[in-house]
């Protein structure tokens, strides 16, 4: 046991605040601290408070802080809450500009005065009689933006850091019997210049409020730190305790317990006399621990350290139970960041604290929901963008296993070139925010990096902040994207995959982290696989954090509907005085935590088991976990022919150590019967949980992959060989065979398709070269740049329709078209090869000179509204894109046109399916059409046309059509995913206008099952 005793003078904090400390719950005995039971020394003040809202802070009601003030006419507001979610004031959403931009433009440090609402809170409480003689503290865990507090009419102090606790020693202000607490909260203050985060701006007392008591002699703060030896085996638990209140004759004890409550070890040290009155005594203890279980996101093993202050009679005066995770995080001499000696990869997301019904006032249940979604989708890290999160979030990260980049509440985006920079007037407030974060969160094993803030510029201030953090906590590296020279990691935002390649190849040993990337706004997160192809190859690339986890939205009643709600965004509140629209909706999940299609891509790209083809009859499996053998999972395989399973089996438990690789043989490949001759054969391998875990049920698939066994030929369809007849008039060409009748209109070039007297196509196929613009399209100017393609198909001019080939059992009709594109017209040819079984549709596009990229090359068919059931063989079961299909396996899937429609926050292109070999769109009786790709196509089937989806702000503005719009395309350009304000889709996923395009598909009456 190592013991060090030091003292320090008490620090002075403005406005009556106590020094920042770790989040600790005081118990009166060590056993209660170990059990985590109800603490005797804590009294919650959550609940109903009297509340008065005013649009301006200049004139508070006279005497409102005094106990005798009559607040019976005030409203009641729950605490914690944001008052905008209870009918007071309106939210504001701006990305870069400060939230008061719609009202006035003050200069720092002035706060707005033209419109600056204030909320006034009052509550009565009783201090328990058993607290008499104790020190009593009042703790506010989060108040936005600035506030002042009075107890029984006497000022207690105030606070200005919205996202860390502010605590006051109120011992001298309390009375016997009922006590009155009054709080005044300002929406914006001078401190708000340091809080220009990209989020919906709301305010109020939004985190817990409570009183706690400790004896006069007590432990004010505790720090635990684990030190692993160089073999990452044995450890020393370092404990530091700040003792107050004349505790001479007392001792500090430490007892370490395992997860079952068993005693692992203990230590104790006597409290020496204080050198000066009022000084804190800092005691340090070292407890050796032999080969403890190590903490990581893969295996979040936790111990409990009970730190107690005992009096001379060995009675526990105050005790704290702290979760301890034995782990060592460091930068190796070679450069990479290591967790317990292994190079870490952050498969991360950024996460705002947001809920559509409660704003930033989150329940623990909602936090756990987010944790479970992350764990189930292979997300192992989270950045607390851009402020310290509720401490309960970190507790859950400790328990369930997530790596955390903890970020200070510091952002000055709009004025970052000048503030805080090197301005000494802002240096102390910035340091306060960083210190508040570090002191509060220092004991969490999940916290691996300290981030100095976000988009707050550069300057000497950040040099000083980095120096302070390293001096205070040398066990964690420093992150700050705006000034990598002062950070321990190289961090970038929204850089393209090619930049990662360049950095990886450079060999620069400084670890590279994308603190924000893959902007997930609307239909996005394309080219994620390109990012991870680079990250997986270069050791100096250590992952990244997608922006962001969940859409930020506010649930509101649908205007003028008389019922129903919708998820609103910027511009839906306060008359749209100043807003940045739906730029707050960048999530992998909706505000209600339903997955967007791109979450499936993240899950696959983030999985830590790689499955690839190794050779004929073999598949390679690589274990990318750091601490988990693949024997922990159940491995199974299935073999498909044209998407139908023809054989399956289990590998059992594969013993593949972390970082290892193995090759597997599946002898059933060659012998498995089933499928047509020439069918496409694929092997799918899945790894799943054999037993339930705290975050997922048994059977949950943690990784999957697919390899091609045998390349197949396209499904031929049902060419009957039956004779066909042709009838030509000035208006149309009609081809008939048995119950099939197909007519080509000479004026429009489209088909009338009838089978057994029933019309299966109401209109089409119409050439189409446009999609409803995605948010990324709008951000990079595609709707203007490529506008010439918007109506090119609709406004086509037919220049010729003729039979070009006529045999007894087939007819070819060729339609020549001119497209009115600018600056040069384009040529298009539609061909219809008709036989007794159906028609093969071909399209050839020859773009004119000097044209922009083409959003889509394809056709649109309009089918009866009853044809709403879709079955397909392609990637699925969710929407995929050309540059976002890694997360979908090839197989046979079923859905409906309503289910296939994904409701992005702002209506835009949706429901696309890629690599479709064949598909059927039918009514409930099975009547409809089957399309066969030649060899494959992309498609969507919706109750909306591309024009329907272009323009409305919200989903409730859409009116479903009475028909089904079936797009069968050669290809749609990728959705992109680098950012949403300028970056274009990568060239390899762009349809350039420099060359010709041609594709084909076959349409037959019936369903896939008949194929």
CSV table of C-alpha atoms in Angstrom, one decimal, residues 64 68 236 259 342 404 494 776 810 817 826 871 873 912 998-999:
chain,number,residue,atom,x,y,z
A,64,UNK,CA,-40.6,36.6,-5.4
A,68,UNK,CA,-44.0,35.0,2.0
A,236,UNK,CA,-2.9,-0.9,-8.7
A,259,UNK,CA,-19.3,-8.0,-9.2
A,342,UNK,CA,-4.5,-3.5,-28.1
A,404,UNK,CA,-16.7,7.8,-24.6
A,494,UNK,CA,-16.3,15.5,-43.0
A,776,UNK,CA,-27.4,15.9,-49.8
A,810,UNK,CA,-41.9,-12.4,-81.5
A,817,UNK,CA,-37.2,9.8,-78.8
A,826,UNK,CA,-30.3,14.0,-75.9
A,871,UNK,CA,-41.7,-9.8,-53.7
A,873,UNK,CA,-34.8,-11.2,-55.3
A,912,UNK,CA,-34.8,2.2,-53.6
A,998,UNK,CA,-28.4,1.0,-72.0
A,999,UNK,CA,-30.2,-1.6,-70.0
